[in-house]
Amino acid sequence: GSASGEDPAKITAWFMGAANAPQDKVLAQAKADFQGKHPKTDVEVVYVPWPDATKKLQDALNTGQGPDVVEIGNDQAVTWAAQDALADVSSQVSSWPEGKDLVKGSLELGQLDGKTYAVPWYAGVRVVWYRKDLFEKHKVTTPKTWDELKAAAKTIQDGEGGDVSGIAAPSDFTNGFASFLWGAGGDIAVKEGDKWVAKLDTPQSKQAVEYYTGLVKDGVAPKKYIGVNELAGPQADFANGKLAMYIDGAWTLPQIEEISKKHTSQLGAFTIPTPTGQVGPAFAGGSHLAVWKDSKNASVAFDYLSSVASKKNAKAFADGLKFFPQFNDLLASGGYGSDPIQGPASRQMANVKGAPKTPNWTEADQNKKIIPTMLKEIMNGTPLDEAVAKANKDLTDTLNQS
């Protein structure tokens, strides 16, 4: 609590993305639960667009004007913990009754040097969304292999006379591209001894780079998505019927429906194909919640955090926005496998990986955009070997910088 021992008049919580009705409903319930224990404390919710998150948090760290509670992408938790931006909440998590049921692997994404700095809130994986009506019209079955995926994209694109593009392959999409990389047996980077070694130049990784960039170079994915992420064009085009396939998480449904509900009754999903057709690893997306190190009300802030991330509210949030709650018992009993979109995602959730667990990953991916730049350059005509070699060196150097 505050220095005087009294509850503060207000705490501030930063959540990433944009306000939406399902999330606002859950946060209203979490606030009511929290105020059952702290009736005099208001909660100010501030939404921060994901593209602005890194700068916003860095500014807060530099100025000391940060929130009390903050949402952080699960691949960036250790980055901010290493910068001494987050409070150590190990003891609070240990004494939180529901904390014992948190998914161990997800909890570890918020841990550094044996201490817990962030608590898993929700998780999800990316799948390939598709238009069932277009697949039926052109007699295309859901693809399992890379060859089948490219053939499906071409068949529908040609059959629609170019009015519908086959698939989106945006270059600024590390988390989506990673599924192709891992599916081919490649990797981003591995730790050898005390050094990180980039693995973008292995034959398996280069196979994935060639395939993903080839979707654009071979004309089944639009060139207009070079240099952008999955939200800056592909999402709206898919919602508006201009794309047959779109790679994103099950959580994108509310965003798609906000753009247009015209085609949502015809939307389906399948796991991201691999060269041989098995279900390959997918990037474990999702967010953690943390108490900001500079908060003057750390214990009260954790009470709010645990209200938002409680089993009741985590399940309501996950169900409303098509994510998965991060409690073992909820995952086992949630009935997610029968959902038309979350069903394929739940099968993909059985095989997930994360980004290299190093504080320098944010610098490599968010600031320097090493992998997105490599993909963009190849899509624009740079020889593959040249772009890969440069990216591999940059990634190794960045992950090892002190």
Coordinates of C-alpha atoms in Angstrom, one line a residue:
G1 CA 0.0 0.0 0.0
S2 CA 0.9 3.6 0.2
A3 CA 3.5 5.0 2.6
S4 CA 0.8 6.0 5.1
G5 CA -0.5 2.5 5.1
E6 CA -3.9 3.6 3.7
D7 CA -5.2 2.4 0.4
P8 CA -4.5 4.9 -2.5
A9 CA -7.3 6.9 -4.0
K10 CA -6.3 5.5 -7.4
I11 CA -4.1 3.0 -9.2
T12 CA -3.4 3.0 -13.0
A13 CA -3.4 -0.1 -15.2
W14 CA -2.0 -0.1 -18.8
F15 CA -3.5 -2.6 -21.2
M16 CA -2.3 -3.1 -24.7
G17 CA -4.4 -2.8 -27.8
A18 CA -7.7 -1.0 -28.1
A19 CA -10.8 -1.0 -25.9
N20 CA -13.4 -3.5 -26.8
A21 CA -16.7 -4.6 -25.3
P22 CA -15.7 -8.1 -24.1
Q23 CA -12.5 -6.9 -22.4
D24 CA -14.2 -3.9 -20.9
K25 CA -16.9 -6.2 -19.3
V26 CA -14.2 -8.4 -17.8
L27 CA -12.2 -5.4 -16.5
A28 CA -15.4 -4.0 -14.9
Q29 CA -15.9 -7.3 -13.1
A30 CA -12.3 -7.4 -12.0
K31 CA -12.5 -3.9 -10.7
A32 CA -15.6 -4.8 -8.7
D33 CA -13.8 -7.8 -7.3
F34 CA -10.8 -5.7 -6.4
Q35 CA -12.9 -3.0 -4.8
G36 CA -14.4 -5.7 -2.5
K37 CA -11.0 -5.6 -0.8
H38 CA -10.1 -2.0 -1.5
P39 CA -13.3 0.0 -1.7
K40 CA -11.7 3.4 -1.6
T41 CA -9.3 2.7 -4.5
D42 CA -10.4 3.6 -8.1
V43 CA -8.7 2.0 -11.1
E44 CA -7.8 4.0 -14.2
V45 CA -7.5 1.9 -17.3
V46 CA -5.3 3.2 -20.1
Y47 CA -5.1 1.4 -23.5
V48 CA -1.8 1.5 -25.3
P49 CA -1.7 0.5 -29.0
W50 CA 0.6 -2.5 -29.4
P51 CA 2.9 -0.7 -31.9
D52 CA 3.5 2.0 -29.3
A53 CA 4.0 -0.4 -26.4
T54 CA 7.8 -0.5 -26.4
K55 CA 8.3 3.2 -26.6
K56 CA 5.6 3.9 -24.0
L57 CA 7.2 1.5 -21.5
Q58 CA 10.7 2.8 -22.2
D59 CA 9.5 6.4 -21.6
A60 CA 7.9 5.3 -18.3
L61 CA 11.1 3.6 -17.3
N62 CA 13.1 6.7 -18.1
T63 CA 10.8 9.2 -16.5
G64 CA 9.5 7.2 -13.5
Q65 CA 5.9 8.0 -14.7
G66 CA 4.7 4.5 -15.2
P67 CA 1.6 2.6 -14.3
D68 CA 0.9 0.4 -11.3
V69 CA -0.1 -2.6 -13.3
V70 CA 0.9 -3.3 -16.9
E71 CA 0.2 -5.8 -19.6
I72 CA 3.3 -7.1 -21.4
G73 CA 3.6 -9.5 -24.3
N74 CA 4.8 -12.8 -23.0
D75 CA 7.8 -12.8 -25.3
Q76 CA 8.9 -9.5 -23.7
A77 CA 8.5 -10.1 -20.0
V78 CA 12.1 -11.0 -19.4
T79 CA 13.3 -8.0 -21.4
W80 CA 11.6 -5.6 -19.0
A81 CA 12.5 -7.6 -15.9
A82 CA 16.1 -7.5 -16.9
Q83 CA 15.8 -3.7 -17.3
D84 CA 14.6 -3.5 -13.7
A85 CA 11.2 -2.2 -14.8
L86 CA 9.1 -4.8 -13.1
A87 CA 8.5 -5.6 -9.4
D88 CA 9.5 -9.0 -8.0
V89 CA 6.1 -10.6 -7.2
S90 CA 7.5 -14.1 -6.3
S91 CA 6.1 -14.1 -2.8
Q92 CA 2.7 -12.8 -3.8
V93 CA 2.3 -15.4 -6.5
S94 CA 3.4 -18.1 -4.0
S95 CA 0.7 -17.0 -1.5
W96 CA -2.0 -16.5 -4.2
P97 CA -4.3 -19.6 -3.8
E98 CA -5.1 -19.8 -7.5
G99 CA -1.4 -19.4 -8.5
K100 CA -0.7 -23.1 -7.9
D101 CA -2.8 -24.0 -11.0
L102 CA -1.0 -21.6 -13.4
V103 CA 0.5 -23.3 -16.5
K104 CA 4.1 -23.9 -15.6
G105 CA 5.5 -23.2 -19.0
S106 CA 3.6 -19.9 -19.2
L107 CA 4.6 -18.9 -15.7
E108 CA 8.3 -19.5 -16.6
L109 CA 8.0 -16.9 -19.4
G110 CA 7.6 -14.3 -16.7
Q111 CA 10.6 -15.5 -14.6
L112 CA 14.2 -14.4 -14.6
D113 CA 17.0 -15.7 -12.3
G114 CA 14.5 -17.7 -10.3
K115 CA 12.2 -14.8 -9.5
T116 CA 8.7 -14.1 -10.9
Y117 CA 8.1 -10.7 -12.4
A118 CA 5.0 -11.3 -14.5
V119 CA 1.9 -13.5 -14.3
P120 CA 0.4 -15.2 -17.3
W121 CA -3.0 -13.8 -18.2
Y122 CA -4.0 -15.4 -21.5
A123 CA -2.4 -17.2 -24.4
G124 CA -3.2 -18.2 -27.9
V125 CA -1.6 -19.4 -31.1
R126 CA -2.0 -18.5 -34.7
V127 CA -3.9 -20.6 -37.2
V128 CA -4.8 -20.1 -40.8
W129 CA -8.3 -18.6 -41.1
Y130 CA -10.1 -19.4 -44.4
R131 CA -13.4 -18.8 -46.2
K132 CA -15.3 -22.1 -46.2
D133 CA -17.6 -21.0 -49.0
L134 CA -14.7 -20.2 -51.3
F135 CA -13.0 -23.6 -50.5
E136 CA -16.3 -25.4 -51.3
K137 CA -16.9 -23.4 -54.5
H138 CA -13.5 -24.2 -55.9
K139 CA -13.4 -27.8 -54.5
V140 CA -10.4 -27.1 -52.3
T141 CA -9.7 -29.2 -49.2
T142 CA -8.0 -27.7 -46.1
P143 CA -4.3 -27.9 -46.6
K144 CA -1.9 -29.8 -44.4
T145 CA 1.4 -29.4 -46.4
W146 CA 3.1 -26.3 -47.8
D147 CA 2.5 -27.5 -51.3
E148 CA -1.2 -27.9 -50.6
L149 CA -1.3 -24.4 -49.0
K150 CA 0.2 -22.7 -52.1
A151 CA -2.0 -24.8 -54.5
A152 CA -5.1 -23.8 -52.5
A153 CA -4.2 -20.1 -52.6
K154 CA -3.6 -20.2 -56.4
T155 CA -6.7 -22.2 -57.2
I156 CA -9.0 -19.8 -55.4
Q157 CA -7.2 -16.7 -56.6
D158 CA -7.3 -17.9 -60.2
G159 CA -10.9 -19.1 -59.8
E160 CA -12.0 -15.7 -58.5
G161 CA -10.4 -13.9 -61.4
G162 CA -8.0 -12.0 -59.2
D163 CA -10.8 -10.4 -57.1
V164 CA -9.8 -12.4 -54.1
S165 CA -6.1 -12.9 -53.2
G166 CA -5.0 -16.4 -52.1
I167 CA -3.3 -15.7 -48.8
A168 CA -1.6 -12.9 -46.9
A169 CA 2.1 -13.2 -46.1
P170 CA 3.1 -9.9 -44.5
S171 CA 6.8 -9.4 -43.9
D172 CA 6.5 -7.7 -40.5
F173 CA 5.2 -10.9 -38.9
T174 CA 7.9 -12.7 -36.9
N175 CA 5.4 -14.6 -34.8
G176 CA 3.5 -16.0 -37.8
F177 CA 6.6 -16.7 -39.8
A178 CA 8.1 -18.6 -36.9
S179 CA 5.6 -21.4 -37.4
F180 CA 7.0 -22.0 -40.9
L181 CA 10.5 -21.8 -39.6
W182 CA 9.9 -24.4 -36.8
G183 CA 7.7 -26.5 -39.0
A184 CA 10.6 -27.0 -41.4
G185 CA 12.9 -28.0 -38.5
G186 CA 14.6 -24.6 -38.4
D187 CA 15.1 -22.3 -35.5
I188 CA 15.5 -18.6 -34.6
A189 CA 18.5 -18.9 -32.3
V190 CA 19.9 -21.3 -29.7
K191 CA 22.1 -20.8 -26.7
E192 CA 25.4 -22.6 -26.9
G193 CA 27.3 -22.3 -23.7
D194 CA 26.9 -18.7 -22.6
K195 CA 26.4 -17.3 -26.1
W196 CA 23.4 -17.0 -28.4
V197 CA 23.9 -18.3 -31.9
A198 CA 21.4 -17.4 -34.6
K199 CA 20.2 -20.3 -36.8
L200 CA 18.5 -18.5 -39.7
D201 CA 21.2 -19.8 -42.1
T202 CA 20.6 -23.5 -41.6
P203 CA 19.2 -25.5 -44.6
Q204 CA 15.9 -26.0 -42.7
S205 CA 15.6 -22.3 -41.8
K206 CA 16.4 -21.2 -45.3
Q207 CA 13.8 -23.6 -46.7
A208 CA 11.2 -21.8 -44.6
V209 CA 12.4 -18.4 -45.6
E210 CA 12.3 -19.4 -49.3
Y211 CA 8.8 -20.8 -49.0
Y212 CA 7.3 -17.9 -47.0
T213 CA 8.8 -15.1 -49.2
G214 CA 7.9 -17.3 -52.3
L215 CA 4.2 -16.9 -51.5
V216 CA 4.7 -13.2 -52.5
K217 CA 7.3 -13.8 -55.3
D218 CA 5.1 -16.5 -56.9
G219 CA 2.1 -14.2 -56.8
V220 CA -0.3 -16.0 -54.5
A221 CA 0.2 -13.4 -51.7
P222 CA -0.2 -9.7 -52.4
K223 CA 3.0 -7.5 -52.6
K224 CA 1.1 -4.7 -50.9
Y225 CA 1.7 -6.4 -47.5
I226 CA 5.5 -6.1 -47.8
G227 CA 6.7 -4.0 -45.0
V228 CA 3.5 -4.3 -42.8
N229 CA 2.1 -6.6 -40.1
E230 CA -0.9 -8.8 -40.2
L231 CA -3.2 -6.0 -38.9
A232 CA -2.1 -3.3 -41.3
G233 CA -4.1 -4.4 -44.3
P234 CA -4.5 -8.2 -44.3
Q235 CA -7.0 -8.3 -41.5
A236 CA -9.4 -5.7 -43.1
D237 CA -9.0 -7.3 -46.5
F238 CA -9.9 -10.7 -45.1
A239 CA -12.9 -9.3 -43.2
N240 CA -14.1 -7.6 -46.4
G241 CA -13.8 -10.6 -48.5
K242 CA -10.6 -9.7 -50.4
L243 CA -8.5 -12.6 -49.0
A244 CA -9.2 -16.3 -49.0
M245 CA -6.7 -17.1 -46.2
Y246 CA -5.3 -15.0 -43.3
I247 CA -2.9 -16.1 -40.6
D248 CA -3.7 -14.9 -37.1
G249 CA -5.0 -16.0 -33.7
A250 CA -8.5 -17.1 -32.8
W251 CA -8.6 -13.9 -30.9
T252 CA -9.0 -11.8 -34.0
L253 CA -12.7 -12.7 -34.5
P254 CA -14.1 -9.7 -32.5
Q255 CA -11.8 -7.4 -34.6
I256 CA -12.9 -9.0 -37.9
E257 CA -16.6 -8.6 -36.9
E258 CA -16.0 -5.0 -36.0
I259 CA -14.8 -4.4 -39.6
S260 CA -17.4 -6.5 -41.2
K261 CA -19.7 -9.4 -40.3
K262 CA -20.6 -10.1 -43.9
H263 CA -18.5 -13.3 -44.2
T264 CA -18.1 -14.4 -40.5
S265 CA -20.6 -17.2 -40.8
Q266 CA -18.3 -18.7 -43.5
L267 CA -15.1 -18.5 -41.5
G268 CA -13.1 -21.6 -40.5
A269 CA -9.6 -22.3 -39.4
F270 CA -6.9 -25.0 -39.7
T271 CA -3.4 -25.5 -38.2
I272 CA -0.5 -23.9 -40.0
P273 CA 0.8 -26.4 -42.6
T274 CA 4.3 -27.9 -42.5
P275 CA 6.4 -29.4 -45.3
T276 CA 5.3 -33.0 -44.4
G277 CA 1.8 -32.3 -43.0
Q278 CA 2.3 -32.8 -39.3
V279 CA 1.2 -30.2 -36.8
G280 CA 4.3 -28.2 -36.2
P281 CA 5.2 -25.8 -33.4
A282 CA 3.5 -22.5 -33.3
F283 CA 4.6 -19.3 -31.6
A284 CA 3.0 -19.1 -28.1
G285 CA 1.3 -15.7 -28.2
G286 CA -0.4 -14.0 -25.3
S287 CA 0.2 -11.6 -22.5
H288 CA 1.4 -11.4 -18.9
L289 CA 0.5 -8.9 -16.2
A290 CA 3.1 -7.3 -14.0
V291 CA 3.4 -4.7 -11.2
W292 CA 5.6 -1.8 -12.4
K293 CA 8.7 -1.4 -10.3
D294 CA 8.1 2.3 -9.5
S295 CA 4.6 1.7 -8.2
K296 CA 4.1 3.2 -4.8
N297 CA 1.3 0.8 -4.2
A298 CA 2.8 -2.5 -5.1
S299 CA 0.7 -4.8 -2.8
V300 CA -2.6 -3.1 -3.8
A301 CA -1.5 -3.3 -7.4
F302 CA -0.9 -7.1 -7.1
D303 CA -4.4 -7.4 -5.6
Y304 CA -5.8 -5.8 -8.8
L305 CA -3.5 -7.9 -11.0
S306 CA -4.8 -11.1 -9.3
S307 CA -8.4 -9.9 -9.7
V308 CA -7.9 -9.5 -13.5
A309 CA -6.0 -12.8 -13.8
S310 CA -8.3 -14.8 -11.5
K311 CA -9.7 -18.0 -12.8
K312 CA -13.2 -16.5 -13.1
N313 CA -12.1 -13.4 -15.0
A314 CA -9.4 -15.1 -17.0
K315 CA -11.9 -17.6 -18.4
A316 CA -14.4 -14.9 -19.1
F317 CA -11.8 -12.9 -20.9
A318 CA -10.5 -15.9 -22.8
D319 CA -13.9 -17.1 -23.9
G320 CA -15.0 -13.6 -24.9
L321 CA -12.0 -12.9 -27.0
K322 CA -11.1 -16.4 -28.2
F323 CA -8.0 -16.9 -26.2
F324 CA -7.0 -19.7 -23.7
P325 CA -6.9 -19.1 -19.9
Q326 CA -3.6 -20.0 -18.3
F327 CA -4.8 -22.4 -15.6
N328 CA -4.3 -26.1 -16.1
D329 CA -7.7 -27.1 -14.7
L330 CA -9.5 -24.5 -17.0
L331 CA -7.7 -25.7 -20.1
A332 CA -8.7 -29.3 -19.3
S333 CA -12.4 -28.6 -18.7
G334 CA -13.1 -25.6 -21.0
G335 CA -14.6 -27.4 -24.0
Y336 CA -12.4 -25.5 -26.4
G337 CA -11.9 -28.4 -28.8
S338 CA -15.4 -28.2 -30.2
D339 CA -15.2 -24.5 -31.1
P340 CA -14.9 -24.0 -34.9
I341 CA -12.0 -21.6 -34.5
Q342 CA -10.6 -22.4 -31.1
G343 CA -10.7 -26.2 -31.9
P344 CA -7.8 -26.0 -34.4
A345 CA -6.1 -23.5 -32.1
S346 CA -6.4 -25.9 -29.2
R347 CA -4.8 -28.6 -31.3
Q348 CA -2.0 -26.2 -32.2
M349 CA -1.6 -25.3 -28.5
A350 CA -0.4 -28.8 -27.9
N351 CA 2.8 -27.9 -29.8
V352 CA 4.1 -24.4 -29.1
K353 CA 7.4 -22.6 -28.7
G354 CA 8.5 -19.2 -27.6
A355 CA 11.0 -16.5 -28.7
P356 CA 14.7 -16.8 -27.6
K357 CA 14.5 -16.2 -23.8
T358 CA 16.8 -13.3 -23.6
P359 CA 16.4 -9.7 -22.6
N360 CA 17.7 -8.7 -26.0
W361 CA 14.8 -10.3 -27.9
T362 CA 12.8 -7.0 -27.9
E363 CA 15.7 -5.1 -29.3
A364 CA 16.2 -7.7 -32.0
D365 CA 12.6 -8.1 -33.0
Q366 CA 10.7 -4.9 -32.0
N367 CA 13.3 -2.3 -32.5
K368 CA 15.7 -3.6 -35.1
K369 CA 13.1 -5.8 -36.8
I370 CA 15.9 -8.2 -38.0
I371 CA 13.7 -11.0 -39.2
P372 CA 11.0 -8.7 -40.7
T373 CA 13.7 -6.8 -42.5
M374 CA 15.2 -10.0 -43.9
L375 CA 11.8 -11.1 -45.2
K376 CA 11.0 -7.7 -46.7
E377 CA 14.3 -7.5 -48.5
I378 CA 14.0 -10.9 -50.1
M379 CA 10.4 -10.2 -51.1
N380 CA 11.7 -7.0 -52.8
G381 CA 14.4 -8.9 -54.7
T382 CA 17.5 -9.2 -52.6
P383 CA 19.2 -12.6 -53.1
L384 CA 18.1 -15.0 -50.3
D385 CA 21.6 -16.0 -49.2
E386 CA 22.7 -12.4 -49.0
A387 CA 19.7 -11.3 -46.9
V388 CA 19.9 -14.4 -44.6
A389 CA 23.6 -14.0 -44.0
K390 CA 23.2 -10.4 -42.9
A391 CA 20.2 -11.1 -40.7
N392 CA 21.9 -14.1 -39.1
K393 CA 24.9 -11.9 -38.2
D394 CA 22.8 -9.1 -36.9
L395 CA 20.7 -11.4 -34.8
T396 CA 23.7 -13.1 -33.2
D397 CA 25.3 -9.8 -32.5
T398 CA 22.1 -8.3 -31.0
L399 CA 21.2 -11.3 -28.8
N400 CA 24.7 -11.2 -27.3
Q401 CA 25.1 -7.5 -26.7
S402 CA 25.4 -6.5 -23.1

